[in-house]
C-alpha cells in the first residue's frame, strides 16, 4: 500500500514520515507533498490508498484537495490533521467522508489506530471485490 502525507510545515511532514513504523503497517510507498496541488498530482500519478493531509495550506488547501478527489471519484482513505479545532472544518470533512480528523499536536496512537482502520477498510473492500468476481 502507498500513502501520501501532505502538510506545508516541513517539520510536521518529516515527523509524519518517521512517527510510525510504516513498513510494519504494510505501507511500502510514502510520498510527501507541501500543498494540496502537489498532493493531487501525486495521487493521480501514484494511486495511493491513504492520504493524510493538513487543512490550511497555500495554493490548494486540504478541503479543496479532498473536494477535488471526491469530484474525480478517486478511491482513497483520508485522514485530516489540523491545528484548528474548528467545527466547520470538521463538519465539511465529515461531509466528504474522511476517515478521521486529528488535532495537532499529533497523538501518535490515534494516528496509528486511524491508519490501521483505514488499511482494514481497504482490505475488506478488496476481499469483497474478490468475492463478487468469483
PDB file of N, CA and C in Angstrom, residues 2-8 12-13 15-20 22 25 27 29-36 39-40 42-43 48-55 57 62 65-66 69 76-82 98-104 106-108 110-116 118-119:
ATOM      1  N   UNK A   2       0.290   2.318  -0.532  1.00  0.00           N
ATOM      2  CA  UNK A   2       1.003   3.591  -0.603  1.00  0.00           C
ATOM      3  C   UNK A   2       0.218   4.667   0.143  1.00  0.00           C
ATOM      4  N   UNK A   3       0.960   5.662   0.619  1.00  0.00           N
ATOM      5  CA  UNK A   3       0.355   6.758   1.376  1.00  0.00           C
ATOM      6  C   UNK A   3       0.963   8.082   0.924  1.00  0.00           C
ATOM      7  N   UNK A   4       0.121   9.129   0.932  1.00  0.00           N
ATOM      8  CA  UNK A   4       0.595  10.486   0.698  1.00  0.00           C
ATOM      9  C   UNK A   4       0.386  11.257   1.993  1.00  0.00           C
ATOM     10  N   UNK A   5       1.437  11.940   2.431  1.00  0.00           N
ATOM     11  CA  UNK A   5       1.314  12.833   3.577  1.00  0.00           C
ATOM     12  C   UNK A   5       1.516  14.260   3.066  1.00  0.00           C
ATOM     13  N   UNK A   6       0.600  15.132   3.456  1.00  0.00           N
ATOM     14  CA  UNK A   6       0.590  16.479   2.901  1.00  0.00           C
ATOM     15  C   UNK A   6       0.463  17.509   4.020  1.00  0.00           C
ATOM     16  N   UNK A   7       1.472  18.370   4.113  1.00  0.00           N
ATOM     17  CA  UNK A   7       1.473  19.440   5.110  1.00  0.00           C
ATOM     18  C   UNK A   7       2.470  20.494   4.652  1.00  0.00           C
ATOM     19  N   UNK A   8       2.134  21.761   4.814  1.00  0.00           N
ATOM     20  CA  UNK A   8       3.038  22.826   4.388  1.00  0.00           C
ATOM     21  C   UNK A   8       4.135  23.105   5.412  1.00  0.00           C
ATOM     22  N   UNK A  12       6.513  19.111  10.478  1.00  0.00           N
ATOM     23  CA  UNK A  12       5.374  18.202  10.636  1.00  0.00           C
ATOM     24  C   UNK A  12       5.431  17.098   9.590  1.00  0.00           C
ATOM     25  N   UNK A  13       5.749  17.458   8.375  1.00  0.00           N
ATOM     26  CA  UNK A  13       5.855  16.485   7.291  1.00  0.00           C
ATOM     27  C   UNK A  13       6.936  15.452   7.605  1.00  0.00           C
ATOM     28  N   UNK A  15       8.078  14.674  10.587  1.00  0.00           N
ATOM     29  CA  UNK A  15       7.617  13.900  11.735  1.00  0.00           C
ATOM     30  C   UNK A  15       6.655  12.805  11.280  1.00  0.00           C
ATOM     31  N   UNK A  16       5.717  13.164  10.422  1.00  0.00           N
ATOM     32  CA  UNK A  16       4.751  12.181   9.924  1.00  0.00           C
ATOM     33  C   UNK A  16       5.447  11.033   9.197  1.00  0.00           C
ATOM     34  N   UNK A  17       6.503  11.355   8.497  1.00  0.00           N
ATOM     35  CA  UNK A  17       7.227  10.319   7.755  1.00  0.00           C
ATOM     36  C   UNK A  17       7.915   9.326   8.702  1.00  0.00           C
ATOM     37  N   UNK A  18       8.270   9.774   9.906  1.00  0.00           N
ATOM     38  CA  UNK A  18       9.055   8.942  10.814  1.00  0.00           C
ATOM     39  C   UNK A  18       8.302   8.461  12.049  1.00  0.00           C
ATOM     40  N   UNK A  19       7.137   9.005  12.324  1.00  0.00           N
ATOM     41  CA  UNK A  19       6.454   8.751  13.595  1.00  0.00           C
ATOM     42  C   UNK A  19       5.949   7.313  13.743  1.00  0.00           C
ATOM     43  N   UNK A  20       5.574   6.686  12.644  1.00  0.00           N
ATOM     44  CA  UNK A  20       5.071   5.312  12.692  1.00  0.00           C
ATOM     45  C   UNK A  20       5.999   4.381  11.930  1.00  0.00           C
ATOM     46  N   UNK A  22       5.881   2.501   9.259  1.00  0.00           N
ATOM     47  CA  UNK A  22       5.008   2.347   8.096  1.00  0.00           C
ATOM     48  C   UNK A  22       5.142   0.957   7.470  1.00  0.00           C
ATOM     49  N   UNK A  25       3.187  -1.591   9.158  1.00  0.00           N
ATOM     50  CA  UNK A  25       1.763  -1.419   8.872  1.00  0.00           C
ATOM     51  C   UNK A  25       1.393  -1.872   7.451  1.00  0.00           C
ATOM     52  N   UNK A  27       2.749  -0.378   4.664  1.00  0.00           N
ATOM     53  CA  UNK A  27       2.903   0.759   3.748  1.00  0.00           C
ATOM     54  C   UNK A  27       4.287   0.662   3.097  1.00  0.00           C
ATOM     55  N   UNK A  29       5.115   2.534   0.152  1.00  0.00           N
ATOM     56  CA  UNK A  29       5.472   3.778  -0.523  1.00  0.00           C
ATOM     57  C   UNK A  29       4.925   4.976   0.233  1.00  0.00           C
ATOM     58  N   UNK A  30       5.809   5.911   0.561  1.00  0.00           N
ATOM     59  CA  UNK A  30       5.414   7.148   1.246  1.00  0.00           C
ATOM     60  C   UNK A  30       5.788   8.313   0.342  1.00  0.00           C
ATOM     61  N   UNK A  31       4.797   9.142   0.024  1.00  0.00           N
ATOM     62  CA  UNK A  31       5.022  10.312  -0.818  1.00  0.00           C
ATOM     63  C   UNK A  31       4.685  11.544  -0.004  1.00  0.00           C
ATOM     64  N   UNK A  32       5.535  12.574  -0.110  1.00  0.00           N
ATOM     65  CA  UNK A  32       5.321  13.813   0.644  1.00  0.00           C
ATOM     66  C   UNK A  32       4.936  14.934  -0.308  1.00  0.00           C
ATOM     67  N   UNK A  33       3.988  15.765   0.150  1.00  0.00           N
ATOM     68  CA  UNK A  33       3.561  16.930  -0.621  1.00  0.00           C
ATOM     69  C   UNK A  33       3.460  18.115   0.333  1.00  0.00           C
ATOM     70  N   UNK A  34       3.771  19.313  -0.201  1.00  0.00           N
ATOM     71  CA  UNK A  34       3.779  20.520   0.619  1.00  0.00           C
ATOM     72  C   UNK A  34       2.516  21.356   0.484  1.00  0.00           C
ATOM     73  N   UNK A  35       1.619  20.957  -0.420  1.00  0.00           N
ATOM     74  CA  UNK A  35       0.336  21.640  -0.561  1.00  0.00           C
ATOM     75  C   UNK A  35      -0.615  20.709  -1.311  1.00  0.00           C
ATOM     76  N   UNK A  36      -1.883  21.089  -1.350  1.00  0.00           N
ATOM     77  CA  UNK A  36      -2.887  20.248  -1.975  1.00  0.00           C
ATOM     78  C   UNK A  36      -2.672  20.030  -3.462  1.00  0.00           C
ATOM     79  N   UNK A  39      -0.092  17.403  -3.810  1.00  0.00           N
ATOM     80  CA  UNK A  39      -0.656  16.122  -3.374  1.00  0.00           C
ATOM     81  C   UNK A  39      -1.572  15.538  -4.443  1.00  0.00           C
ATOM     82  N   UNK A  40      -2.405  16.372  -5.048  1.00  0.00           N
ATOM     83  CA  UNK A  40      -3.326  15.885  -6.078  1.00  0.00           C
ATOM     84  C   UNK A  40      -2.562  15.305  -7.261  1.00  0.00           C
ATOM     85  N   UNK A  42       0.419  13.936  -7.176  1.00  0.00           N
ATOM     86  CA  UNK A  42       0.978  12.649  -6.735  1.00  0.00           C
ATOM     87  C   UNK A  42      -0.114  11.583  -6.699  1.00  0.00           C
ATOM     88  N   UNK A  43      -1.276  11.945  -6.179  1.00  0.00           N
ATOM     89  CA  UNK A  43      -2.388  10.994  -6.066  1.00  0.00           C
ATOM     90  C   UNK A  43      -2.808  10.494  -7.444  1.00  0.00           C
ATOM     91  N   UNK A  48      -2.243   6.193  -4.515  1.00  0.00           N
ATOM     92  CA  UNK A  48      -2.096   5.675  -3.148  1.00  0.00           C
ATOM     93  C   UNK A  48      -3.459   5.313  -2.558  1.00  0.00           C
ATOM     94  N   UNK A  49      -3.433   4.509  -1.528  1.00  0.00           N
ATOM     95  CA  UNK A  49      -4.671   4.093  -0.865  1.00  0.00           C
ATOM     96  C   UNK A  49      -5.068   5.025   0.271  1.00  0.00           C
ATOM     97  N   UNK A  50      -4.092   5.759   0.841  1.00  0.00           N
ATOM     98  CA  UNK A  50      -4.354   6.600   2.017  1.00  0.00           C
ATOM     99  C   UNK A  50      -3.726   7.984   1.827  1.00  0.00           C
ATOM    100  N   UNK A  51      -4.447   9.003   2.291  1.00  0.00           N
ATOM    101  CA  UNK A  51      -3.961  10.380   2.310  1.00  0.00           C
ATOM    102  C   UNK A  51      -4.086  10.910   3.727  1.00  0.00           C
ATOM    103  N   UNK A  52      -2.996  11.487   4.231  1.00  0.00           N
ATOM    104  CA  UNK A  52      -3.027  12.228   5.492  1.00  0.00           C
ATOM    105  C   UNK A  52      -2.721  13.668   5.117  1.00  0.00           C
ATOM    106  N   UNK A  53      -3.641  14.576   5.410  1.00  0.00           N
ATOM    107  CA  UNK A  53      -3.461  15.960   4.966  1.00  0.00           C
ATOM    108  C   UNK A  53      -3.824  16.985   6.025  1.00  0.00           C
ATOM    109  N   UNK A  54      -3.100  18.083   5.971  1.00  0.00           N
ATOM    110  CA  UNK A  54      -3.410  19.273   6.760  1.00  0.00           C
ATOM    111  C   UNK A  54      -4.570  19.980   6.059  1.00  0.00           C
ATOM    112  N   UNK A  55      -5.185  20.933   6.715  1.00  0.00           N
ATOM    113  CA  UNK A  55      -6.259  21.699   6.073  1.00  0.00           C
ATOM    114  C   UNK A  55      -5.733  23.021   5.521  1.00  0.00           C
ATOM    115  N   UNK A  57      -3.265  25.263   3.965  1.00  0.00           N
ATOM    116  CA  UNK A  57      -2.013  25.219   3.192  1.00  0.00           C
ATOM    117  C   UNK A  57      -2.122  26.205   2.036  1.00  0.00           C
ATOM    118  N   UNK A  62      -6.447  21.746   2.203  1.00  0.00           N
ATOM    119  CA  UNK A  62      -6.836  20.348   2.354  1.00  0.00           C
ATOM    120  C   UNK A  62      -8.276  20.063   1.980  1.00  0.00           C
ATOM    121  N   UNK A  65      -8.564  20.101  -1.732  1.00  0.00           N
ATOM    122  CA  UNK A  65      -7.947  18.864  -2.215  1.00  0.00           C
ATOM    123  C   UNK A  65      -8.932  17.702  -2.102  1.00  0.00           C
ATOM    124  N   UNK A  66      -9.545  17.561  -0.949  1.00  0.00           N
ATOM    125  CA  UNK A  66     -10.486  16.471  -0.732  1.00  0.00           C
ATOM    126  C   UNK A  66     -11.685  16.607  -1.672  1.00  0.00           C
ATOM    127  N   UNK A  69     -10.632  15.414  -5.064  1.00  0.00           N
ATOM    128  CA  UNK A  69     -10.514  13.953  -5.044  1.00  0.00           C
ATOM    129  C   UNK A  69     -11.895  13.318  -5.188  1.00  0.00           C
ATOM    130  N   UNK A  76      -9.733   6.659  -2.168  1.00  0.00           N
ATOM    131  CA  UNK A  76      -8.625   6.856  -1.232  1.00  0.00           C
ATOM    132  C   UNK A  76      -9.209   7.132   0.154  1.00  0.00           C
ATOM    133  N   UNK A  77      -8.590   6.588   1.168  1.00  0.00           N
ATOM    134  CA  UNK A  77      -8.987   6.852   2.546  1.00  0.00           C
ATOM    135  C   UNK A  77      -8.254   8.120   2.981  1.00  0.00           C
ATOM    136  N   UNK A  78      -8.976   8.996   3.687  1.00  0.00           N
ATOM    137  CA  UNK A  78      -8.411  10.298   4.045  1.00  0.00           C
ATOM    138  C   UNK A  78      -8.473  10.525   5.548  1.00  0.00           C
ATOM    139  N   UNK A  79      -7.336  10.972   6.083  1.00  0.00           N
ATOM    140  CA  UNK A  79      -7.229  11.372   7.486  1.00  0.00           C
ATOM    141  C   UNK A  79      -6.761  12.823   7.483  1.00  0.00           C
ATOM    142  N   UNK A  80      -7.448  13.663   8.235  1.00  0.00           N
ATOM    143  CA  UNK A  80      -7.089  15.075   8.314  1.00  0.00           C
ATOM    144  C   UNK A  80      -6.363  15.358   9.623  1.00  0.00           C
ATOM    145  N   UNK A  81      -5.297  16.134   9.508  1.00  0.00           N
ATOM    146  CA  UNK A  81      -4.582  16.655  10.675  1.00  0.00           C
ATOM    147  C   UNK A  81      -4.727  18.165  10.631  1.00  0.00           C
ATOM    148  N   UNK A  82      -5.077  18.758  11.757  1.00  0.00           N
ATOM    149  CA  UNK A  82      -5.229  20.206  11.750  1.00  0.00           C
ATOM    150  C   UNK A  82      -4.897  20.797  13.108  1.00  0.00           C
ATOM    151  N   UNK A  98     -14.337  11.626   5.216  1.00  0.00           N
ATOM    152  CA  UNK A  98     -12.979  11.337   5.671  1.00  0.00           C
ATOM    153  C   UNK A  98     -13.008  10.309   6.791  1.00  0.00           C
ATOM    154  N   UNK A  99     -11.905   9.590   6.939  1.00  0.00           N
ATOM    155  CA  UNK A  99     -11.803   8.555   7.972  1.00  0.00           C
ATOM    156  C   UNK A  99     -11.693   9.171   9.361  1.00  0.00           C
ATOM    157  N   UNK A 100     -10.969  10.271   9.479  1.00  0.00           N
ATOM    158  CA  UNK A 100     -10.791  10.865  10.790  1.00  0.00           C
ATOM    159  C   UNK A 100     -10.261  12.285  10.721  1.00  0.00           C
ATOM    160  N   UNK A 101     -10.379  12.974  11.826  1.00  0.00           N
ATOM    161  CA  UNK A 101      -9.945  14.367  11.962  1.00  0.00           C
ATOM    162  C   UNK A 101      -9.151  14.445  13.255  1.00  0.00           C
ATOM    163  N   UNK A 102      -7.834  14.549  13.139  1.00  0.00           N
ATOM    164  CA  UNK A 102      -6.961  14.621  14.305  1.00  0.00           C
ATOM    165  C   UNK A 102      -6.427  16.027  14.490  1.00  0.00           C
ATOM    166  N   UNK A 103      -6.322  16.427  15.748  1.00  0.00           N
ATOM    167  CA  UNK A 103      -5.784  17.751  16.047  1.00  0.00           C
ATOM    168  C   UNK A 103      -4.294  17.675  16.344  1.00  0.00           C
ATOM    169  N   UNK A 104      -3.588  18.735  15.940  1.00  0.00           N
ATOM    170  CA  UNK A 104      -2.187  18.888  16.306  1.00  0.00           C
ATOM    171  C   UNK A 104      -2.144  19.527  17.683  1.00  0.00           C
ATOM    172  N   UNK A 106       0.105  16.169  17.336  1.00  0.00           N
ATOM    173  CA  UNK A 106      -0.293  14.847  16.913  1.00  0.00           C
ATOM    174  C   UNK A 106      -0.248  13.821  18.033  1.00  0.00           C
ATOM    175  N   UNK A 107      -1.320  13.032  18.132  1.00  0.00           N
ATOM    176  CA  UNK A 107      -1.377  11.900  19.045  1.00  0.00           C
ATOM    177  C   UNK A 107      -1.007  10.665  18.227  1.00  0.00           C
ATOM    178  N   UNK A 108       0.198  10.154  18.460  1.00  0.00           N
ATOM    179  CA  UNK A 108       0.737   9.043  17.671  1.00  0.00           C
ATOM    180  C   UNK A 108      -0.179   7.814  17.702  1.00  0.00           C
ATOM    181  N   UNK A 110      -3.470   7.641  18.241  1.00  0.00           N
ATOM    182  CA  UNK A 110      -4.694   7.873  17.466  1.00  0.00           C
ATOM    183  C   UNK A 110      -4.413   7.796  15.974  1.00  0.00           C
ATOM    184  N   UNK A 111      -3.286   8.356  15.556  1.00  0.00           N
ATOM    185  CA  UNK A 111      -2.923   8.294  14.145  1.00  0.00           C
ATOM    186  C   UNK A 111      -2.733   6.845  13.715  1.00  0.00           C
ATOM    187  N   UNK A 112      -1.988   6.098  14.503  1.00  0.00           N
ATOM    188  CA  UNK A 112      -1.749   4.694  14.151  1.00  0.00           C
ATOM    189  C   UNK A 112      -3.063   3.923  14.077  1.00  0.00           C
ATOM    190  N   UNK A 113      -3.959   4.161  15.018  1.00  0.00           N
ATOM    191  CA  UNK A 113      -5.267   3.491  15.011  1.00  0.00           C
ATOM    192  C   UNK A 113      -6.037   3.835  13.739  1.00  0.00           C
ATOM    193  N   UNK A 114      -6.052   5.104  13.359  1.00  0.00           N
ATOM    194  CA  UNK A 114      -6.771   5.510  12.147  1.00  0.00           C
ATOM    195  C   UNK A 114      -6.159   4.906  10.892  1.00  0.00           C
ATOM    196  N   UNK A 115      -4.838   4.849  10.849  1.00  0.00           N
ATOM    197  CA  UNK A 115      -4.166   4.234   9.695  1.00  0.00           C
ATOM    198  C   UNK A 115      -4.512   2.750   9.648  1.00  0.00           C
ATOM    199  N   UNK A 116      -4.444   2.069  10.792  1.00  0.00           N
ATOM    200  CA  UNK A 116      -4.778   0.641  10.830  1.00  0.00           C
ATOM    201  C   UNK A 116      -6.227   0.403  10.404  1.00  0.00           C
ATOM    202  N   UNK A 118      -7.994   2.293   8.457  1.00  0.00           N
ATOM    203  CA  UNK A 118      -8.060   2.566   7.019  1.00  0.00           C
ATOM    204  C   UNK A 118      -7.575   1.361   6.224  1.00  0.00           C
ATOM    205  N   UNK A 119      -6.476   0.771   6.669  1.00  0.00           N
ATOM    206  CA  UNK A 119      -5.929  -0.408   5.997  1.00  0.00           C
ATOM    207  C   UNK A 119      -6.930  -1.562   6.061  1.00  0.00           C
TER     208      UNK A 119
END
